[in-house]
Coordinates of C-alpha atoms in Angstrom, one line a residue:
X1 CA 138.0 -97.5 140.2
X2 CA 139.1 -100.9 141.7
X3 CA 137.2 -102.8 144.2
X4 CA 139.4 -101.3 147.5
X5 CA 139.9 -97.7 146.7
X6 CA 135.8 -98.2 146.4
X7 CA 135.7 -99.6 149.4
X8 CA 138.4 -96.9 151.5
X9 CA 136.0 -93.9 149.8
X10 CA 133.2 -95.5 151.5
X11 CA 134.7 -96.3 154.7
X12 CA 135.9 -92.2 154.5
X13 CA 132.8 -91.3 153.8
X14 CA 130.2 -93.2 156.4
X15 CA 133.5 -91.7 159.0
X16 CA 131.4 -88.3 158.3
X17 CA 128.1 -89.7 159.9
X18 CA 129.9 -91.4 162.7
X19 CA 131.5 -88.4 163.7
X20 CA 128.1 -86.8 164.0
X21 CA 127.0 -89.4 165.7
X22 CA 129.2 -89.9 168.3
X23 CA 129.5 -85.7 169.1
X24 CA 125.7 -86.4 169.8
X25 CA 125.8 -89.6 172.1
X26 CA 128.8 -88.1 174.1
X27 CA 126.7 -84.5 174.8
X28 CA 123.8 -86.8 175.8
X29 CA 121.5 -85.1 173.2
X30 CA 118.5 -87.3 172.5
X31 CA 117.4 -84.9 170.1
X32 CA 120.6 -84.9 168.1
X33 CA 121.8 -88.7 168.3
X34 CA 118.4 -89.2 166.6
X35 CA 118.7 -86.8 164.2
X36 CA 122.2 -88.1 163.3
X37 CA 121.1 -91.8 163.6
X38 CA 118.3 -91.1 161.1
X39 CA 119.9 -89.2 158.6
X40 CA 122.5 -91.9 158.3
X41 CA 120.3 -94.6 158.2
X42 CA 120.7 -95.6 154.7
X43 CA 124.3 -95.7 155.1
X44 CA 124.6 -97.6 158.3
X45 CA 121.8 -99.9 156.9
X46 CA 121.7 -100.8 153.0
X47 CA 124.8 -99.0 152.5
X48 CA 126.5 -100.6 155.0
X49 CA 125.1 -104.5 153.9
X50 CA 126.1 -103.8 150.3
X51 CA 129.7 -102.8 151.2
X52 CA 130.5 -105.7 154.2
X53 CA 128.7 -108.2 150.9
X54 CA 131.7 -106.6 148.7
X55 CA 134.2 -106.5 151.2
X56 CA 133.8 -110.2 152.4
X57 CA 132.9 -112.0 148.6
X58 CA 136.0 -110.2 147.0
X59 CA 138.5 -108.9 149.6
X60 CA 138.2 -111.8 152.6
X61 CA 138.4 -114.4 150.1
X62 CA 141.6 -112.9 148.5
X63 CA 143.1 -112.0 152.1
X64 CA 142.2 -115.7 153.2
X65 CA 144.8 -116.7 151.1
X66 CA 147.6 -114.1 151.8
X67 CA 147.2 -113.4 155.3
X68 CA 145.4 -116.7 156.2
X69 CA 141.9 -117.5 157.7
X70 CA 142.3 -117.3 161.4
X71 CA 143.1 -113.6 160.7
X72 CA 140.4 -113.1 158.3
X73 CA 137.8 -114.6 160.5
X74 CA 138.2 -111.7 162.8
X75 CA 137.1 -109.1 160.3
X76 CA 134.2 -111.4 159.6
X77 CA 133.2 -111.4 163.0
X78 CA 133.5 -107.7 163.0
X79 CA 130.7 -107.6 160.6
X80 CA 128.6 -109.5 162.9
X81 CA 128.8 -107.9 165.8
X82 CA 128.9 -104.1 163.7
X83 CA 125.4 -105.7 161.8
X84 CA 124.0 -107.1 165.5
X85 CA 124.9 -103.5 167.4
X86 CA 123.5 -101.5 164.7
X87 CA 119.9 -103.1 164.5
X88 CA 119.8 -102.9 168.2
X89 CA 120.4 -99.3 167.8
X90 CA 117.3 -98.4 165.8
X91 CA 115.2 -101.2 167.8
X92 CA 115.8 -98.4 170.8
X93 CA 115.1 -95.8 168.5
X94 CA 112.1 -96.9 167.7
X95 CA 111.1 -97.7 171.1
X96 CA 112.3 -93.9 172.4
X97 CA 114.9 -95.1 173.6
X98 CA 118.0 -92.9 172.8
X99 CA 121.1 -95.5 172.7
X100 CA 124.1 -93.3 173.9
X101 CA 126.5 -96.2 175.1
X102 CA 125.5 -98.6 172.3
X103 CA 126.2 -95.5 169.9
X104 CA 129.6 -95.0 171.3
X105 CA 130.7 -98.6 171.2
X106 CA 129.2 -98.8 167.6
X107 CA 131.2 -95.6 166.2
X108 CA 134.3 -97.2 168.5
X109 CA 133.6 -100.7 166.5
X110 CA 133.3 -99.6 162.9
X111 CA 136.1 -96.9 163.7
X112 CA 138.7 -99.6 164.8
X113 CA 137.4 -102.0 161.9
X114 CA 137.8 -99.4 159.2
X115 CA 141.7 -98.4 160.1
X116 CA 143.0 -102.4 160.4
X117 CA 141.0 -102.8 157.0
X118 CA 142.3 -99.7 155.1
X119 CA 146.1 -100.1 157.1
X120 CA 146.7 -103.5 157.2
X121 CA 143.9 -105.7 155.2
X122 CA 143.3 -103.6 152.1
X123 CA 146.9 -103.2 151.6
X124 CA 148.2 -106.6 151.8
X125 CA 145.0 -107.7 149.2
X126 CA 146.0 -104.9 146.5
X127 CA 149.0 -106.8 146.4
X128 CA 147.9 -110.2 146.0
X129 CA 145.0 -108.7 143.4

């Protein structure tokens, strides 16, 4: 399997948690936005690391060239702020704090993120690959 249908399977597949995760922040359910933030917490954590370490060592560096850096520098700073809104998340967790907005803005950010990657970004690289 090459390295971007790797990466669209994984995109697809932390979709599943967000979905979950947002149902819970939008009902206001405490409960259930932990439960969901927890039992994707290896994906939106190590999973998530491992996959923006891929995605910026061997797709940015190939889209750099094609599409140019000013547009690549966005996805970079997509990372960022995903990686900064995410660890804020489980600081409120921690602290009992159920993160309902932050939640929302997070499955919004990824969201967004995944579909310019997988329409635009990932498309444009396979070729130049």
């Amino acid at each position: 399997m090459d390295v971007i249908t790797q990466l669209s399977n994984e995109h697809a597949a932390l979709r599943g948690h967000l979905e979950l995760i947002e149902l819970a922040a939008e009902s206001r359910s405490a409960a259930e936005l932990s439960r969901h933030l927890e039992a994707a917490h290896d994906a939106l954590t190590d999973e998530l690391d491992a996959h923006i370490t891929v995605e910026e060592a061997e797709v940015f560096s190939a889209a750099a060239g094609t599409l140019g850096d000013d547009l690549v520098a966005a996805f970079y700073d997509d990372h960022a702020a995903i990686q900064a809104l995410r660890d804020e998340i489980f600081r409120q967790i921690a602290q009992g704090q159920p993160p309902f907005e932050q939640s929302l803005h997070l499955c919004e950010l990824i969201l967004s993120h995944q579909q310019r990657e997988d329409l635009m970004l990932f498309p444009s690289v396979r070729t130049a690959m």
